[in-house]
Amino acid sequence: EEEEEEEEEDNAEEELAPPPDTTLVFCRRSLPEPPGIDVWDDSEKPLLKASLVPEVDATQDASAEARMLNLHALRPGGDALGLGADMDEVVFIEHGSTLVCLLFFEKLSDKEVMIIQGATRSCILRGHGPNLSCVGPLVNDTCPVGEGNIRRRELCTVFPTSYRHKVVDQYSADAMLTDVGRMYLSATPLAQLPLFDPAEGSWDRGEASSVVGDDVNESVSRKGNEVECDLDDETPAPLFCFPPGVGPQYGGNPQLRFVLLWLAASQAGRQIRVRTPPILELELAEDLKEAEELVGVLLEAGVP
């Protein structure tokens, strides 16, 4: 009996053991001009898989080894979690260590992108607005840790246009070209996003540093196309998100946003894992099921 009690205590200690020290990398990039209509008309990139996935729980997490694309606020964290940017707040609360970026990130412009590599998920939230609730803590984040001690997960911004007061405008050709272009730029691998060098007046790949707690860790600094987080080294990682621009704040049509996200991700060489979180006044799972079936039919038919 004593041996069994000791074994149970050891197992309990292992379950409550603190997570391993990992590295967070914060990157801020200026975005180039989005592709023109000719790129989308004549693209030789194949259309890739798009699928609906379950929400994250303690046993499955589709955000592992993927880029999450649902940070919409220009101020990281929704201005210290105070702008009513519900989706951004959920992401920052679930990945609490990312809040350190509030110390050194100013407001972004819509011509920039912020990418956080290596975030650890510490809890699970559900719902939206008044229905938001905490499911509970996540003791062990199952997302693999790669080179440089960086978890193989990325969080990225995308700034969709709001059609809340002019819903019909989103169906124009110009609006769809703008929206798919923004999604495409946010799906672009980090090593392909340039920095502006004012000294040379030209675009440069530049350097990025990482933050470990309060220390700057130069061992994972990089130049050129060498990226320590090897998430996109061989094949670009899939996107994990709900379609950007969906929800009461933006008024985007879920099915249209799904198709635009699919086109943008395919052009960037990424598959998509689409979430269907409960959002006020929307039935995402039902709305997007038809879009998922349409994508499946087109892929099966071999549409280029």
XYZ file of C-alpha atoms in Angstrom:
304
model
C 0.000 0.000 0.000
C 2.844 2.388 0.843
C 4.430 1.728 -2.561
C 1.122 2.418 -4.313
C 0.705 5.690 -2.389
C 4.253 6.750 -3.301
C 3.608 5.919 -6.957
C 0.391 7.950 -6.933
C 2.239 10.895 -5.368
C 4.960 10.665 -8.024
C 2.356 10.613 -10.794
C 0.588 13.626 -9.281
C 3.880 15.533 -9.118
C 4.575 14.727 -12.776
C 1.126 15.984 -13.802
C 1.616 19.245 -11.890
C 5.238 19.713 -12.944
C 5.925 23.164 -14.422
C 6.249 23.268 -18.217
C 9.764 23.278 -19.660
C 11.439 26.635 -20.297
C 10.771 27.613 -23.899
C 11.644 30.585 -26.055
C 9.249 33.199 -27.393
C 10.163 35.047 -30.587
C 8.370 38.300 -31.442
C 8.679 39.591 -34.996
C 7.348 42.790 -36.533
C 7.413 43.070 -40.309
C 6.283 45.580 -42.903
C 4.068 44.043 -45.551
C 4.812 44.340 -49.263
C 2.060 45.219 -51.705
C -0.561 42.455 -52.011
C -0.759 40.455 -55.250
C -2.697 41.951 -58.146
C -5.565 40.343 -60.015
C -3.147 38.824 -62.560
C -1.599 36.633 -59.841
C -4.963 35.157 -58.907
C -6.050 34.746 -62.553
C -2.899 32.916 -63.672
C -1.613 31.258 -60.497
C 0.023 27.882 -60.968
C -0.213 27.036 -57.265
C -2.473 24.045 -56.557
C -5.510 24.362 -54.330
C -4.800 22.654 -51.014
C -6.864 20.880 -48.376
C -9.319 22.817 -46.215
C -11.073 21.159 -43.294
C -13.155 22.016 -40.245
C -11.532 20.955 -36.970
C -12.845 20.627 -33.396
C -12.171 23.334 -30.860
C -9.090 22.905 -28.699
C -9.505 20.798 -25.577
C -7.199 18.982 -23.181
C -6.782 16.034 -25.559
C -6.516 17.622 -29.010
C -5.068 20.900 -30.239
C -5.104 21.688 -33.958
C -3.020 24.831 -33.315
C 0.081 22.681 -32.751
C 2.564 22.953 -35.629
C 0.370 25.585 -37.287
C 0.032 29.351 -37.665
C -2.950 30.870 -35.865
C -4.437 33.801 -37.766
C -7.011 35.471 -35.517
C -5.302 38.530 -34.019
C -7.270 41.463 -35.464
C -6.492 44.423 -33.144
C -3.847 46.957 -34.226
C -2.763 47.242 -30.601
C -1.434 43.860 -29.434
C -3.711 42.404 -26.798
C -6.492 44.816 -27.683
C -4.772 47.739 -25.849
C -3.918 45.781 -22.684
C -7.138 43.779 -23.053
C -9.266 46.904 -22.866
C -10.641 47.607 -26.354
C -13.353 44.978 -26.399
C -11.340 42.991 -28.977
C -12.755 39.705 -27.743
C -10.917 37.335 -30.074
C -7.530 38.952 -29.422
C -8.185 38.853 -25.703
C -8.983 35.141 -25.839
C -5.724 34.375 -27.662
C -3.594 36.428 -25.259
C -5.263 34.994 -22.152
C -4.907 31.417 -23.404
C -1.231 32.082 -24.193
C -0.434 34.237 -21.160
C 3.315 34.551 -21.764
C 2.609 36.549 -24.940
C 1.422 39.500 -22.822
C 5.081 40.463 -22.400
C 4.882 42.010 -25.883
C 2.821 44.860 -24.388
C 6.092 46.123 -22.889
C 7.763 46.752 -26.243
C 5.184 46.605 -29.063
C 3.528 49.830 -30.098
C 0.368 50.030 -32.146
C 0.743 48.375 -35.543
C -0.366 49.890 -38.829
C -2.488 47.875 -41.236
C 0.633 47.660 -43.432
C 2.457 45.619 -40.800
C 2.237 42.146 -39.350
C 3.192 40.767 -35.931
C 4.205 37.113 -35.662
C 4.766 35.406 -32.297
C 6.609 32.108 -32.432
C 6.697 29.531 -29.648
C 3.675 30.526 -27.534
C 2.625 28.057 -24.819
C -1.106 27.553 -24.206
C -1.948 27.593 -20.499
C -5.768 27.537 -20.426
C -8.829 26.941 -22.588
C -11.592 29.516 -23.093
C -14.944 29.029 -24.798
C -17.567 31.364 -26.199
C -17.677 35.026 -27.128
C -18.810 38.259 -25.474
C -21.208 37.635 -22.575
C -20.984 33.875 -23.211
C -17.214 33.734 -22.746
C -16.134 31.247 -20.087
C -12.996 29.450 -18.943
C -13.081 25.681 -19.438
C -10.026 25.246 -17.242
C -6.228 25.210 -17.146
C -4.133 23.295 -19.645
C -1.413 21.689 -17.536
C 0.574 20.153 -20.379
C 0.766 21.885 -23.746
C 1.257 19.038 -26.231
C 2.617 21.280 -28.998
C 6.111 19.970 -29.873
C 9.197 22.032 -29.023
C 11.605 22.453 -31.928
C 15.032 23.917 -32.578
C 16.002 26.882 -30.412
C 13.640 25.581 -27.703
C 10.728 27.181 -29.577
C 7.296 25.571 -29.596
C 6.124 24.814 -33.099
C 3.208 27.252 -33.025
C 2.818 30.755 -34.464
C 0.333 33.528 -33.687
C -0.101 36.099 -36.438
C -2.080 39.280 -37.070
C -4.439 39.891 -39.962
C -6.491 43.076 -40.321
C -9.738 42.413 -42.190
C -11.940 45.166 -43.575
C -15.093 45.881 -41.598
C -18.361 45.559 -43.531
C -20.513 45.928 -40.460
C -22.427 48.950 -41.795
C -22.136 48.166 -45.540
C -22.492 44.404 -45.728
C -23.107 44.297 -49.495
C -19.765 45.994 -50.239
C -17.804 42.828 -49.438
C -19.137 41.133 -52.575
C -17.520 43.582 -55.022
C -14.499 42.412 -57.020
C -12.251 45.126 -55.559
C -13.224 44.277 -51.979
C -12.624 40.558 -52.478
C -9.227 41.258 -54.089
C -8.245 43.433 -51.113
C -9.447 40.874 -48.564
C -7.781 37.848 -50.167
C -4.574 39.892 -50.526
C -4.504 40.713 -46.812
C -5.076 37.078 -45.874
C -2.326 36.003 -48.265
C 0.232 38.411 -46.779
C -0.549 37.178 -43.265
C -0.089 33.605 -44.484
C 3.351 34.378 -45.957
C 6.268 32.569 -44.231
C 8.266 34.829 -41.936
C 11.526 34.470 -43.886
C 9.816 35.974 -46.949
C 8.599 39.124 -45.165
C 11.013 42.054 -45.538
C 12.080 44.779 -43.126
C 12.588 48.359 -44.269
C 16.128 49.625 -43.758
C 15.948 53.456 -43.646
C 19.747 53.729 -43.892
C 19.811 51.969 -47.255
C 16.341 52.948 -48.388
C 15.605 49.396 -49.390
C 13.894 46.247 -48.188
C 16.082 43.886 -46.180
C 15.553 40.605 -44.345
C 17.102 42.106 -41.219
C 17.405 40.560 -37.764
C 14.971 39.458 -35.097
C 15.637 38.758 -31.434
C 13.806 36.549 -29.000
C 12.664 37.103 -25.459
C 13.028 34.455 -22.747
C 11.363 35.811 -19.635
C 13.147 39.130 -19.108
C 16.313 38.272 -21.053
C 17.208 38.838 -24.669
C 18.544 35.566 -26.006
C 20.958 36.300 -28.823
C 21.528 32.609 -29.472
C 18.343 32.466 -31.539
C 18.864 35.771 -33.342
C 18.920 35.283 -37.062
C 19.770 37.068 -40.294
C 18.872 36.406 -43.883
C 16.554 33.498 -44.463
C 17.745 31.503 -41.444
C 14.767 31.138 -39.123
C 15.341 29.281 -35.871
C 11.713 28.229 -35.608
C 11.677 25.716 -38.474
C 7.883 25.661 -38.787
C 8.023 26.517 -42.509
C 11.435 25.101 -43.427
C 10.261 22.318 -45.725
C 6.517 22.695 -46.237
C 4.622 25.775 -44.995
C 2.663 24.869 -41.877
C -1.155 24.912 -42.076
C -3.228 27.835 -40.875
C -5.453 27.310 -37.825
C -8.171 29.957 -37.535
C -11.765 30.841 -38.150
C -12.228 32.910 -41.342
C -10.851 36.446 -40.679
C -13.518 39.132 -40.714
C -16.327 36.914 -39.420
C -18.346 38.139 -36.445
C -20.510 41.071 -35.325
C -17.582 43.532 -35.340
C -16.712 43.007 -39.022
C -19.883 41.656 -40.650
C -18.068 39.299 -43.020
C -20.016 36.501 -44.683
C -18.619 33.240 -43.209
C -18.780 31.226 -46.426
C -17.175 33.978 -48.534
C -14.443 34.464 -45.902
C -13.844 30.690 -45.891
C -13.330 30.567 -49.673
C -11.060 33.646 -49.683
C -9.000 32.155 -46.852
C -8.717 28.900 -48.802
C -7.474 30.709 -51.930
C -5.014 32.846 -49.953
C -3.632 29.903 -48.008
C -3.261 27.765 -51.149
C -1.344 30.569 -52.861
C 0.971 30.655 -49.823
C 1.365 26.867 -49.957
C -0.620 26.197 -46.779
C -3.530 23.949 -45.913
C -6.162 25.356 -43.549
C -7.658 23.958 -40.340
C -10.778 26.031 -39.782
C -12.205 26.547 -36.306
C -15.902 27.025 -35.649
C -16.053 28.760 -32.249
C -19.434 29.882 -30.905
C -19.755 33.535 -31.978
C -22.777 35.697 -31.193
C -25.578 35.475 -33.763
C -23.631 32.974 -35.895
C -23.764 29.228 -36.442
C -20.292 28.826 -37.886
C -20.228 25.042 -37.853
C -23.449 24.887 -39.880
C -22.551 27.762 -42.231
C -19.059 26.492 -43.002
C -19.998 22.841 -43.467
C -21.421 23.666 -46.905
C -18.282 25.614 -47.814
C -16.092 22.698 -46.705
C -18.138 20.316 -48.877
C -17.784 22.685 -51.866
C -14.002 22.758 -51.420
C -13.957 18.953 -51.247
C -15.938 18.667 -54.503
C -13.605 21.095 -56.302
C -10.494 19.279 -55.076
C -11.927 15.903 -56.073
C -12.746 17.269 -59.531
C -9.139 18.438 -59.898
C -9.998 22.114 -60.379
C -6.649 23.978 -60.817
